[in-house]
Amino acid sequence: MKKLLFIAIIALAATFEMNAQQFKVITSVESIVPNGLGRSRIVNALEEKDYREYTSVQTEDDNTRNKSKRGEIRVKNFEETKLLNFYNIGGIRFQNIAANDALLSSMINDMVANGWELAFVTSAVESEGGKGDGKGIFITRYIFKK
């Protein structure tokens, strides 16, 4: 009977452990600034932050403000992998896009080899859009889970 109870407890503990999931976000920022003047990178935070430390609760009766400073939110330990810009002086550089794809594929394959599963990918473009349109980025967030 004791052995059966012990096996049941171990099985129950394993079930709880299997249900816990961890997520990791890695971001690529690719410059769409003409003439190759921008900077393009893959950014990976190497430290974790608890969002609750920087969250305030506001109600009609009570304003509980979080007193943390913006500088405390910054992550100082991160990886930065260089990517090539989409443009150079001659215009769109397809060879640079292919090189970036190879680096991003390498990063994804490394994450998968380390037990992570690519769960979601989301991207956006930010551009000034005004006369001259001299600023812009293409940002992609890769969300992994395990």
Short mmCIF file of N, CA, C and O in Angstrom, two decimals:
data_model
loop_
_atom_site.label_atom_id
_atom_site.label_comp_id
_atom_site.label_asym_id
_atom_site.label_seq_id
_atom_site.Cartn_x
_atom_site.Cartn_y
_atom_site.Cartn_z
N MET A 1 0.82 -1.19 0.00
CA MET A 1 0.00 0.00 0.00
C MET A 1 0.87 1.26 0.00
O MET A 1 0.56 2.23 -0.67
N LYS A 2 1.96 1.24 0.79
CA LYS A 2 2.85 2.39 0.85
C LYS A 2 3.51 2.64 -0.50
O LYS A 2 3.68 3.78 -0.92
N LYS A 3 3.88 1.57 -1.21
CA LYS A 3 4.49 1.71 -2.52
C LYS A 3 3.51 2.34 -3.51
O LYS A 3 3.89 3.20 -4.30
N LEU A 4 2.27 1.92 -3.47
CA LEU A 4 1.25 2.45 -4.36
C LEU A 4 1.03 3.94 -4.08
O LEU A 4 0.92 4.75 -5.02
N LEU A 5 0.98 4.31 -2.82
CA LEU A 5 0.81 5.71 -2.44
C LEU A 5 2.02 6.54 -2.90
O LEU A 5 1.86 7.64 -3.44
N PHE A 6 3.22 6.01 -2.75
CA PHE A 6 4.43 6.68 -3.17
C PHE A 6 4.43 6.91 -4.68
O PHE A 6 4.74 8.00 -5.16
N ILE A 7 4.06 5.89 -5.45
CA ILE A 7 4.01 5.99 -6.91
C ILE A 7 2.96 7.01 -7.33
O ILE A 7 3.18 7.81 -8.25
N ALA A 8 1.82 7.04 -6.65
CA ALA A 8 0.77 8.01 -6.96
C ALA A 8 1.25 9.44 -6.72
O ALA A 8 0.98 10.34 -7.51
N ILE A 9 1.98 9.66 -5.64
CA ILE A 9 2.49 11.00 -5.33
C ILE A 9 3.51 11.43 -6.38
O ILE A 9 3.49 12.57 -6.85
N ILE A 10 4.39 10.53 -6.77
CA ILE A 10 5.40 10.84 -7.80
C ILE A 10 4.70 11.17 -9.12
O ILE A 10 5.06 12.13 -9.80
N ALA A 11 3.70 10.40 -9.50
CA ALA A 11 2.97 10.64 -10.75
C ALA A 11 2.26 11.98 -10.71
O ALA A 11 2.25 12.73 -11.69
N LEU A 12 1.68 12.32 -9.57
CA LEU A 12 0.98 13.59 -9.42
C LEU A 12 1.97 14.75 -9.52
O LEU A 12 1.70 15.75 -10.19
N ALA A 13 3.11 14.64 -8.89
CA ALA A 13 4.14 15.69 -8.96
C ALA A 13 4.63 15.87 -10.39
O ALA A 13 4.84 16.99 -10.85
N ALA A 14 4.83 14.79 -11.11
CA ALA A 14 5.27 14.86 -12.50
C ALA A 14 4.24 15.55 -13.37
O ALA A 14 4.58 16.31 -14.28
N THR A 15 2.96 15.32 -13.10
CA THR A 15 1.89 15.97 -13.86
C THR A 15 1.93 17.48 -13.65
O THR A 15 1.82 18.24 -14.60
N PHE A 16 2.11 17.93 -12.41
CA PHE A 16 2.18 19.37 -12.15
C PHE A 16 3.38 19.99 -12.84
O PHE A 16 3.30 21.07 -13.39
N GLU A 17 4.49 19.30 -12.83
CA GLU A 17 5.70 19.82 -13.44
C GLU A 17 5.55 19.92 -14.96
O GLU A 17 6.03 20.85 -15.58
N MET A 18 4.87 18.96 -15.58
CA MET A 18 4.68 18.97 -17.02
C MET A 18 3.76 20.10 -17.45
O MET A 18 3.87 20.59 -18.56
N ASN A 19 2.82 20.53 -16.60
CA ASN A 19 1.87 21.56 -16.98
C ASN A 19 2.46 22.96 -16.91
O ASN A 19 1.95 23.88 -17.52
N ALA A 20 3.52 23.16 -16.16
CA ALA A 20 4.14 24.47 -16.06
C ALA A 20 4.84 24.80 -17.38
O ALA A 20 5.55 23.98 -17.93
N GLN A 21 4.60 26.02 -17.88
CA GLN A 21 5.23 26.44 -19.12
C GLN A 21 6.04 27.70 -18.88
O GLN A 21 5.72 28.52 -18.04
N GLN A 22 7.09 27.81 -19.65
CA GLN A 22 7.96 28.97 -19.59
C GLN A 22 7.99 29.58 -20.98
O GLN A 22 8.03 28.86 -21.98
N PHE A 23 7.98 30.91 -21.06
CA PHE A 23 8.03 31.59 -22.34
C PHE A 23 9.27 32.47 -22.42
O PHE A 23 9.76 32.96 -21.40
N LYS A 24 9.76 32.66 -23.63
CA LYS A 24 10.93 33.51 -23.88
C LYS A 24 10.67 34.28 -25.17
O LYS A 24 10.21 33.72 -26.15
N VAL A 25 10.97 35.58 -25.13
CA VAL A 25 10.79 36.43 -26.30
C VAL A 25 12.15 36.87 -26.81
O VAL A 25 12.99 37.35 -26.04
N ILE A 26 12.37 36.70 -28.09
CA ILE A 26 13.57 37.21 -28.76
C ILE A 26 13.09 38.10 -29.89
O ILE A 26 12.14 37.76 -30.60
N THR A 27 13.73 39.25 -30.03
CA THR A 27 13.27 40.25 -30.99
C THR A 27 14.33 40.52 -32.05
O THR A 27 15.51 40.66 -31.72
N SER A 28 13.90 40.60 -33.29
CA SER A 28 14.80 41.07 -34.35
C SER A 28 14.30 42.45 -34.79
O SER A 28 13.10 42.68 -34.93
N VAL A 29 15.25 43.36 -34.97
CA VAL A 29 14.96 44.71 -35.44
C VAL A 29 15.79 44.90 -36.70
O VAL A 29 17.02 44.82 -36.66
N GLU A 30 15.11 45.12 -37.82
CA GLU A 30 15.81 45.28 -39.09
C GLU A 30 15.52 46.66 -39.64
O GLU A 30 14.37 47.07 -39.76
N SER A 31 16.57 47.38 -39.95
CA SER A 31 16.47 48.76 -40.38
C SER A 31 15.90 48.85 -41.80
O SER A 31 16.31 48.09 -42.69
N ILE A 32 14.98 49.78 -41.98
CA ILE A 32 14.49 50.09 -43.33
C ILE A 32 14.82 51.55 -43.65
O ILE A 32 14.11 52.22 -44.37
N VAL A 33 15.94 52.00 -43.09
CA VAL A 33 16.43 53.35 -43.35
C VAL A 33 17.24 53.31 -44.65
O VAL A 33 18.14 52.48 -44.79
N PRO A 34 16.95 54.20 -45.59
CA PRO A 34 17.69 54.20 -46.86
C PRO A 34 19.19 54.44 -46.66
O PRO A 34 19.62 54.99 -45.66
N ASN A 35 19.96 54.02 -47.62
CA ASN A 35 21.41 54.21 -47.69
C ASN A 35 22.18 53.43 -46.64
O ASN A 35 23.33 53.72 -46.37
N GLY A 36 21.57 52.43 -46.00
CA GLY A 36 22.28 51.59 -45.04
C GLY A 36 22.70 52.29 -43.77
O GLY A 36 23.64 51.87 -43.11
N LEU A 37 22.02 53.37 -43.41
CA LEU A 37 22.42 54.14 -42.24
C LEU A 37 21.87 53.59 -40.93
O LEU A 37 22.31 53.98 -39.86
N GLY A 38 20.89 52.68 -40.97
CA GLY A 38 20.28 52.16 -39.74
C GLY A 38 21.10 51.06 -39.11
O GLY A 38 22.18 50.69 -39.58
N ARG A 39 20.57 50.54 -38.01
CA ARG A 39 21.21 49.40 -37.32
C ARG A 39 20.20 48.28 -37.22
O ARG A 39 19.04 48.51 -36.90
N SER A 40 20.64 47.06 -37.47
CA SER A 40 19.77 45.89 -37.42
C SER A 40 20.39 44.87 -36.46
O SER A 40 21.59 44.62 -36.51
N ARG A 41 19.53 44.28 -35.60
CA ARG A 41 20.03 43.37 -34.57
C ARG A 41 18.99 42.32 -34.20
O ARG A 41 17.79 42.53 -34.35
N ILE A 42 19.48 41.19 -33.63
CA ILE A 42 18.65 40.26 -32.88
C ILE A 42 18.97 40.55 -31.42
O ILE A 42 20.15 40.61 -31.05
N VAL A 43 17.95 40.74 -30.59
CA VAL A 43 18.16 41.10 -29.19
C VAL A 43 17.54 40.02 -28.31
O VAL A 43 16.38 39.63 -28.51
N ASN A 44 18.33 39.54 -27.33
CA ASN A 44 17.90 38.47 -26.44
C ASN A 44 18.29 38.85 -25.01
O ASN A 44 19.47 38.92 -24.68
N ALA A 45 17.29 39.11 -24.16
CA ALA A 45 17.55 39.45 -22.75
C ALA A 45 18.11 38.24 -22.03
O ALA A 45 17.60 37.13 -22.17
N LEU A 46 19.17 38.44 -21.25
CA LEU A 46 19.80 37.36 -20.50
C LEU A 46 19.42 37.40 -19.02
O LEU A 46 19.94 36.62 -18.23
N GLU A 47 18.54 38.31 -18.66
CA GLU A 47 18.05 38.37 -17.29
C GLU A 47 16.54 38.48 -17.33
O GLU A 47 15.97 38.88 -18.33
N GLU A 48 15.93 38.07 -16.24
CA GLU A 48 14.47 38.10 -16.18
C GLU A 48 14.01 39.27 -15.33
O GLU A 48 14.72 39.71 -14.42
N LYS A 49 12.85 39.76 -15.64
CA LYS A 49 12.22 40.83 -14.87
C LYS A 49 10.82 40.36 -14.47
O LYS A 49 10.17 39.64 -15.22
N ASP A 50 10.40 40.79 -13.29
CA ASP A 50 9.04 40.51 -12.82
C ASP A 50 8.20 41.74 -13.09
O ASP A 50 8.41 42.79 -12.47
N TYR A 51 7.27 41.64 -14.02
CA TYR A 51 6.46 42.79 -14.42
C TYR A 51 5.73 43.41 -13.23
O TYR A 51 5.47 44.62 -13.21
N ARG A 52 5.43 42.60 -12.21
CA ARG A 52 4.69 43.10 -11.04
C ARG A 52 5.47 44.18 -10.29
O ARG A 52 4.87 45.04 -9.65
N GLU A 53 6.79 44.14 -10.37
CA GLU A 53 7.60 45.15 -9.70
C GLU A 53 7.43 46.53 -10.33
O GLU A 53 7.77 47.55 -9.71
N TYR A 54 6.93 46.60 -11.54
CA TYR A 54 6.81 47.86 -12.27
C TYR A 54 5.36 48.19 -12.60
O TYR A 54 5.09 49.03 -13.44
N THR A 55 4.43 47.52 -11.92
CA THR A 55 3.01 47.69 -12.18
C THR A 55 2.35 48.44 -11.03
O THR A 55 2.63 48.17 -9.87
N SER A 56 1.49 49.38 -11.37
CA SER A 56 0.73 50.09 -10.35
C SER A 56 -0.75 49.76 -10.52
O SER A 56 -1.21 49.43 -11.61
N VAL A 57 -1.48 49.86 -9.43
CA VAL A 57 -2.92 49.62 -9.44
C VAL A 57 -3.60 50.95 -9.18
O VAL A 57 -3.26 51.64 -8.22
N GLN A 58 -4.55 51.29 -10.02
CA GLN A 58 -5.24 52.56 -9.86
C GLN A 58 -6.74 52.32 -9.81
O GLN A 58 -7.30 51.68 -10.69
N THR A 59 -7.37 52.81 -8.75
CA THR A 59 -8.81 52.73 -8.60
C THR A 59 -9.33 54.12 -8.25
O THR A 59 -8.55 55.05 -8.01
N GLU A 60 -10.64 54.27 -8.19
CA GLU A 60 -11.22 55.57 -7.82
C GLU A 60 -10.84 55.96 -6.40
O GLU A 60 -10.62 57.12 -6.11
N ASP A 61 -10.79 55.00 -5.50
CA ASP A 61 -10.53 55.27 -4.09
C ASP A 61 -9.05 55.36 -3.75
O ASP A 61 -8.68 55.98 -2.77
N ASP A 62 -8.22 54.71 -4.55
CA ASP A 62 -6.82 54.58 -4.15
C ASP A 62 -5.93 54.63 -5.38
O ASP A 62 -6.19 53.98 -6.38
N ASN A 63 -4.90 55.41 -5.30
CA ASN A 63 -3.87 55.41 -6.34
C ASN A 63 -2.60 54.85 -5.73
O ASN A 63 -1.88 55.54 -5.03
N THR A 64 -2.36 53.58 -5.94
CA THR A 64 -1.16 52.95 -5.43
C THR A 64 -0.13 52.96 -6.55
O THR A 64 -0.25 52.20 -7.50
N ARG A 65 0.81 53.84 -6.45
CA ARG A 65 1.83 53.99 -7.48
C ARG A 65 3.06 53.16 -7.14
O ARG A 65 3.47 53.09 -5.99
N ASN A 66 3.63 52.59 -8.17
CA ASN A 66 4.89 51.89 -7.99
C ASN A 66 5.99 52.94 -8.06
O ASN A 66 6.05 53.72 -9.00
N LYS A 67 6.84 52.96 -7.08
CA LYS A 67 7.88 54.00 -6.97
C LYS A 67 9.17 53.65 -7.72
O LYS A 67 10.15 54.33 -7.57
N SER A 68 9.17 52.57 -8.49
CA SER A 68 10.40 52.19 -9.19
C SER A 68 10.71 53.21 -10.28
O SER A 68 9.83 53.83 -10.85
N LYS A 69 11.99 53.36 -10.54
CA LYS A 69 12.44 54.30 -11.56
C LYS A 69 12.53 53.57 -12.89
O LYS A 69 12.77 52.38 -12.95
N ARG A 70 12.35 54.34 -13.97
CA ARG A 70 12.40 53.75 -15.30
C ARG A 70 13.72 53.04 -15.57
O ARG A 70 13.76 52.01 -16.23
N GLY A 71 14.80 53.60 -15.04
CA GLY A 71 16.11 53.00 -15.24
C GLY A 71 16.21 51.60 -14.66
O GLY A 71 16.99 50.78 -15.12
N GLU A 72 15.41 51.31 -13.63
CA GLU A 72 15.43 49.98 -13.01
C GLU A 72 14.81 48.93 -13.93
O GLU A 72 15.08 47.74 -13.78
N ILE A 73 14.00 49.35 -14.86
CA ILE A 73 13.36 48.42 -15.79
C ILE A 73 14.37 47.91 -16.82
O ILE A 73 14.29 46.78 -17.28
N ARG A 74 15.32 48.73 -17.16
CA ARG A 74 16.28 48.37 -18.20
C ARG A 74 17.00 47.07 -17.89
O ARG A 74 17.37 46.80 -16.77
N VAL A 75 17.19 46.30 -18.93
CA VAL A 75 17.96 45.06 -18.85
C VAL A 75 19.38 45.38 -19.31
O VAL A 75 19.58 45.88 -20.41
N LYS A 76 20.35 45.09 -18.45
CA LYS A 76 21.74 45.41 -18.78
C LYS A 76 22.49 44.21 -19.31
O LYS A 76 23.56 44.35 -19.89
N ASN A 77 21.95 43.02 -19.13
CA ASN A 77 22.59 41.79 -19.61
C ASN A 77 21.76 41.24 -20.76
O ASN A 77 20.69 40.67 -20.55
N PHE A 78 22.26 41.41 -21.96
CA PHE A 78 21.56 40.90 -23.14
C PHE A 78 22.54 40.58 -24.25
O PHE A 78 23.66 41.08 -24.26
N GLU A 79 22.08 39.71 -25.15
CA GLU A 79 22.86 39.38 -26.34
C GLU A 79 22.38 40.28 -27.47
O GLU A 79 21.19 40.55 -27.59
N GLU A 80 23.31 40.69 -28.29
CA GLU A 80 22.99 41.51 -29.45
C GLU A 80 23.71 40.91 -30.65
O GLU A 80 24.95 40.91 -30.69
N THR A 81 22.96 40.35 -31.57
CA THR A 81 23.54 39.73 -32.76
C THR A 81 23.34 40.68 -33.93
O THR A 81 22.21 41.10 -34.22
N LYS A 82 24.41 41.03 -34.61
CA LYS A 82 24.31 41.97 -35.72
C LYS A 82 23.60 41.32 -36.91
O LYS A 82 23.82 40.16 -37.23
N LEU A 83 22.74 42.11 -37.52
CA LEU A 83 22.10 41.76 -38.78
C LEU A 83 22.47 42.82 -39.80
O LEU A 83 22.94 43.90 -39.44
N LEU A 84 22.24 42.52 -41.06
CA LEU A 84 22.50 43.49 -42.11
C LEU A 84 21.25 44.32 -42.38
O LEU A 84 20.13 43.86 -42.16
N ASN A 85 21.43 45.53 -42.83
CA ASN A 85 20.30 46.41 -43.15
C ASN A 85 19.66 46.00 -44.47
O ASN A 85 20.33 45.47 -45.36
N PHE A 86 18.37 46.26 -44.60
CA PHE A 86 17.65 45.93 -45.83
C PHE A 86 18.13 46.76 -47.02
O PHE A 86 18.09 46.32 -48.15
N TYR A 87 18.56 47.98 -46.76
CA TYR A 87 18.95 48.90 -47.82
C TYR A 87 20.43 49.20 -47.76
O TYR A 87 21.04 49.21 -46.71
N ASN A 88 20.99 49.49 -48.93
CA ASN A 88 22.30 50.13 -49.00
C ASN A 88 22.15 51.29 -49.98
O ASN A 88 21.04 51.64 -50.37
N ILE A 89 23.23 51.87 -50.38
CA ILE A 89 23.16 53.04 -51.27
C ILE A 89 22.44 52.69 -52.58
O ILE A 89 21.74 53.52 -53.15
N GLY A 90 22.57 51.45 -53.03
CA GLY A 90 21.95 51.04 -54.28
C GLY A 90 20.47 50.68 -54.16
O GLY A 90 19.82 50.40 -55.16
N GLY A 91 19.92 50.65 -52.95
CA GLY A 91 18.50 50.29 -52.77
C GLY A 91 18.37 49.03 -51.94
O GLY A 91 19.22 48.71 -51.12
N ILE A 92 17.28 48.28 -52.18
CA ILE A 92 17.05 47.04 -51.44
C ILE A 92 18.17 46.06 -51.76
O ILE A 92 18.51 45.83 -52.92
N ARG A 93 18.71 45.45 -50.71
CA ARG A 93 19.82 44.50 -50.86
C ARG A 93 19.31 43.11 -50.50
O ARG A 93 19.28 42.73 -49.33
N PHE A 94 18.90 42.33 -51.51
CA PHE A 94 18.32 41.01 -51.28
C PHE A 94 19.31 40.04 -50.65
O PHE A 94 18.93 39.16 -49.88
N GLN A 95 20.58 40.21 -50.94
CA GLN A 95 21.62 39.37 -50.34
C GLN A 95 21.64 39.59 -48.82
O GLN A 95 21.83 38.64 -48.06
N ASN A 96 21.42 40.81 -48.37
CA ASN A 96 21.37 41.10 -46.93
C ASN A 96 20.16 40.42 -46.29
O ASN A 96 20.25 39.90 -45.17
N ILE A 97 19.04 40.43 -46.97
CA ILE A 97 17.84 39.78 -46.45
C ILE A 97 18.08 38.28 -46.31
O ILE A 97 17.73 37.68 -45.29
N ALA A 98 18.71 37.67 -47.31
CA ALA A 98 19.03 36.24 -47.25
C ALA A 98 20.01 35.94 -46.10
O ALA A 98 19.86 34.94 -45.39
N ALA A 99 20.98 36.81 -45.90
CA ALA A 99 21.93 36.63 -44.80
C ALA A 99 21.22 36.72 -43.45
O ALA A 99 21.46 35.91 -42.55
N ASN A 100 20.30 37.68 -43.31
CA ASN A 100 19.53 37.80 -42.07
C ASN A 100 18.68 36.56 -41.84
O ASN A 100 18.56 36.07 -40.71
N ASP A 101 18.07 36.05 -42.91
CA ASP A 101 17.26 34.83 -42.79
C ASP A 101 18.12 33.66 -42.29
O ASP A 101 17.67 32.86 -41.47
N ALA A 102 19.35 33.56 -42.78
CA ALA A 102 20.24 32.48 -42.35
C ALA A 102 20.57 32.62 -40.86
O ALA A 102 20.57 31.62 -40.12
N LEU A 103 20.82 33.85 -40.40
CA LEU A 103 21.12 34.06 -38.97
C LEU A 103 19.89 33.78 -38.10
O LEU A 103 20.00 33.16 -37.04
N LEU A 104 18.73 34.23 -38.55
CA LEU A 104 17.51 33.99 -37.78
C LEU A 104 17.17 32.49 -37.74
O LEU A 104 16.76 31.98 -36.70
N SER A 105 17.39 31.79 -38.84
CA SER A 105 17.17 30.34 -38.86
C SER A 105 18.12 29.65 -37.90
O SER A 105 17.72 28.73 -37.17
N SER A 106 19.35 30.10 -37.85
CA SER A 106 20.33 29.53 -36.92
C SER A 106 19.89 29.75 -35.48
O SER A 106 19.98 28.85 -34.65
N MET A 107 19.40 30.95 -35.17
CA MET A 107 18.94 31.26 -33.82
C MET A 107 17.74 30.38 -33.45
O MET A 107 17.70 29.81 -32.36
N ILE A 108 16.78 30.25 -34.36
CA ILE A 108 15.60 29.43 -34.09
C ILE A 108 16.00 27.97 -33.90
O ILE A 108 15.55 27.31 -32.96
N ASN A 109 16.88 27.46 -34.77
CA ASN A 109 17.34 26.06 -34.64
C ASN A 109 18.06 25.83 -33.31
O ASN A 109 17.90 24.79 -32.69
N ASP A 110 18.84 26.82 -32.86
CA ASP A 110 19.55 26.70 -31.59
C ASP A 110 18.55 26.67 -30.43
O ASP A 110 18.70 25.88 -29.49
N MET A 111 17.54 27.51 -30.48
CA MET A 111 16.52 27.53 -29.43
C MET A 111 15.78 26.18 -29.38
O MET A 111 15.56 25.63 -28.31
N VAL A 112 15.42 25.65 -30.55
CA VAL A 112 14.73 24.36 -30.61
C VAL A 112 15.63 23.24 -30.08
O VAL A 112 15.18 22.37 -29.33
N ALA A 113 16.90 23.28 -30.44
CA ALA A 113 17.85 22.27 -29.95
C ALA A 113 18.00 22.33 -28.43
O ALA A 113 18.33 21.33 -27.80
N ASN A 114 17.73 23.50 -27.85
CA ASN A 114 17.81 23.67 -26.40
C ASN A 114 16.47 23.48 -25.70
O ASN A 114 16.29 23.92 -24.56
N GLY A 115 15.52 22.84 -26.40
CA GLY A 115 14.26 22.46 -25.77
C GLY A 115 13.13 23.45 -25.90
O GLY A 115 12.05 23.24 -25.35
N TRP A 116 13.33 24.55 -26.62
CA TRP A 116 12.28 25.54 -26.80
C TRP A 116 11.48 25.22 -28.05
O TRP A 116 12.01 24.66 -29.01
N GLU A 117 10.23 25.59 -28.05
CA GLU A 117 9.35 25.42 -29.21
C GLU A 117 8.91 26.80 -29.66
O GLU A 117 8.51 27.63 -28.84
N LEU A 118 9.02 27.08 -30.96
CA LEU A 118 8.56 28.37 -31.49
C LEU A 118 7.04 28.37 -31.46
O LEU A 118 6.40 27.63 -32.20
N ALA A 119 6.47 29.18 -30.59
CA ALA A 119 5.02 29.18 -30.39
C ALA A 119 4.32 30.24 -31.24
O ALA A 119 3.27 29.96 -31.82
N PHE A 120 4.88 31.44 -31.30
CA PHE A 120 4.24 32.55 -32.02
C PHE A 120 5.31 33.43 -32.65
O PHE A 120 6.41 33.56 -32.12
N VAL A 121 4.93 34.06 -33.74
CA VAL A 121 5.77 35.08 -34.36
C VAL A 121 4.87 36.24 -34.70
O VAL A 121 3.79 36.06 -35.27
N THR A 122 5.29 37.44 -34.31
CA THR A 122 4.51 38.63 -34.63
C THR A 122 5.45 39.71 -35.13
O THR A 122 6.59 39.82 -34.66
N SER A 123 5.01 40.49 -36.10
CA SER A 123 5.91 41.51 -36.65
C SER A 123 5.13 42.78 -36.95
O SER A 123 3.91 42.79 -37.04
N ALA A 124 5.89 43.85 -37.11
CA ALA A 124 5.30 45.15 -37.41
C ALA A 124 6.35 46.02 -38.08
O ALA A 124 7.54 45.75 -38.01
N VAL A 125 5.88 47.06 -38.72
CA VAL A 125 6.76 48.04 -39.35
C VAL A 125 6.45 49.39 -38.74
O VAL A 125 5.29 49.75 -38.57
N GLU A 126 7.49 50.11 -38.40
CA GLU A 126 7.34 51.48 -37.92
C GLU A 126 8.09 52.38 -38.88
O GLU A 126 9.27 52.18 -39.14
N SER A 127 7.37 53.33 -39.43
CA SER A 127 7.98 54.25 -40.37
C SER A 127 7.43 55.64 -40.14
O SER A 127 6.25 55.81 -39.82
N GLU A 128 8.26 56.62 -40.31
CA GLU A 128 7.84 58.00 -40.15
C GLU A 128 6.71 58.33 -41.12
O GLU A 128 5.72 58.92 -40.77
N GLY A 129 6.88 57.95 -42.37
CA GLY A 129 5.84 58.11 -43.38
C GLY A 129 5.66 59.52 -43.90
O GLY A 129 4.86 59.75 -44.79
N GLY A 130 6.37 60.48 -43.34
CA GLY A 130 6.24 61.86 -43.80
C GLY A 130 7.13 62.11 -45.01
O GLY A 130 7.71 61.21 -45.60
N LYS A 131 7.24 63.37 -45.35
CA LYS A 131 8.05 63.77 -46.49
C LYS A 131 9.49 63.32 -46.26
O LYS A 131 10.08 63.59 -45.23
N GLY A 132 10.06 62.61 -47.19
CA GLY A 132 11.43 62.11 -47.07
C GLY A 132 11.51 60.73 -46.44
O GLY A 132 12.40 59.96 -46.73
N ASP A 133 10.57 60.40 -45.57
CA ASP A 133 10.47 59.09 -44.93
C ASP A 133 11.84 58.48 -44.63
O ASP A 133 12.17 57.40 -45.08
N GLY A 134 12.64 59.18 -43.85
CA GLY A 134 14.00 58.75 -43.59
C GLY A 134 14.20 57.83 -42.42
O GLY A 134 15.33 57.51 -42.08
N LYS A 135 13.13 57.39 -41.76
CA LYS A 135 13.29 56.54 -40.57
C LYS A 135 12.35 55.36 -40.66
O LYS A 135 11.23 55.48 -41.14
N GLY A 136 12.78 54.22 -40.13
CA GLY A 136 11.89 53.08 -40.07
C GLY A 136 12.58 51.81 -39.63
O GLY A 136 13.79 51.65 -39.79
N ILE A 137 11.79 50.91 -39.02
CA ILE A 137 12.29 49.60 -38.62
C ILE A 137 11.24 48.55 -38.93
O ILE A 137 10.04 48.83 -39.00
N PHE A 138 11.71 47.35 -39.12
CA PHE A 138 10.87 46.17 -39.25
C PHE A 138 11.20 45.32 -38.03
O PHE A 138 12.34 44.88 -37.88
N ILE A 139 10.24 45.13 -37.14
CA ILE A 139 10.49 44.44 -35.88
C ILE A 139 9.71 43.13 -35.87
O ILE A 139 8.56 43.08 -36.31
N THR A 140 10.36 42.06 -35.41
CA THR A 140 9.72 40.76 -35.31
C THR A 140 10.00 40.19 -33.93
O THR A 140 11.15 40.20 -33.48
N ARG A 141 8.95 39.70 -33.27
CA ARG A 141 9.12 39.06 -31.97
C ARG A 141 8.86 37.56 -32.16
O ARG A 141 7.82 37.16 -32.68
N TYR A 142 9.83 36.79 -31.71
CA TYR A 142 9.75 35.33 -31.75
C TYR A 142 9.46 34.88 -30.33
O TYR A 142 10.27 35.11 -29.43
N ILE A 143 8.33 34.23 -30.11
CA ILE A 143 7.93 33.82 -28.78
C ILE A 143 8.05 32.30 -28.69
O ILE A 143 7.39 31.57 -29.43
N PHE A 144 8.94 31.87 -27.80
CA PHE A 144 9.24 30.46 -27.61
C PHE A 144 8.62 29.99 -26.31
O PHE A 144 8.43 30.78 -25.38
N LYS A 145 8.31 28.69 -26.24
CA LYS A 145 7.83 28.11 -24.98
C LYS A 145 8.46 26.75 -24.76
O LYS A 145 8.91 26.09 -25.69
N LYS A 146 8.49 26.38 -23.48
CA LYS A 146 8.90 25.01 -23.14
C LYS A 146 8.26 24.62 -21.83
O LYS A 146 7.71 25.41 -21.12
#
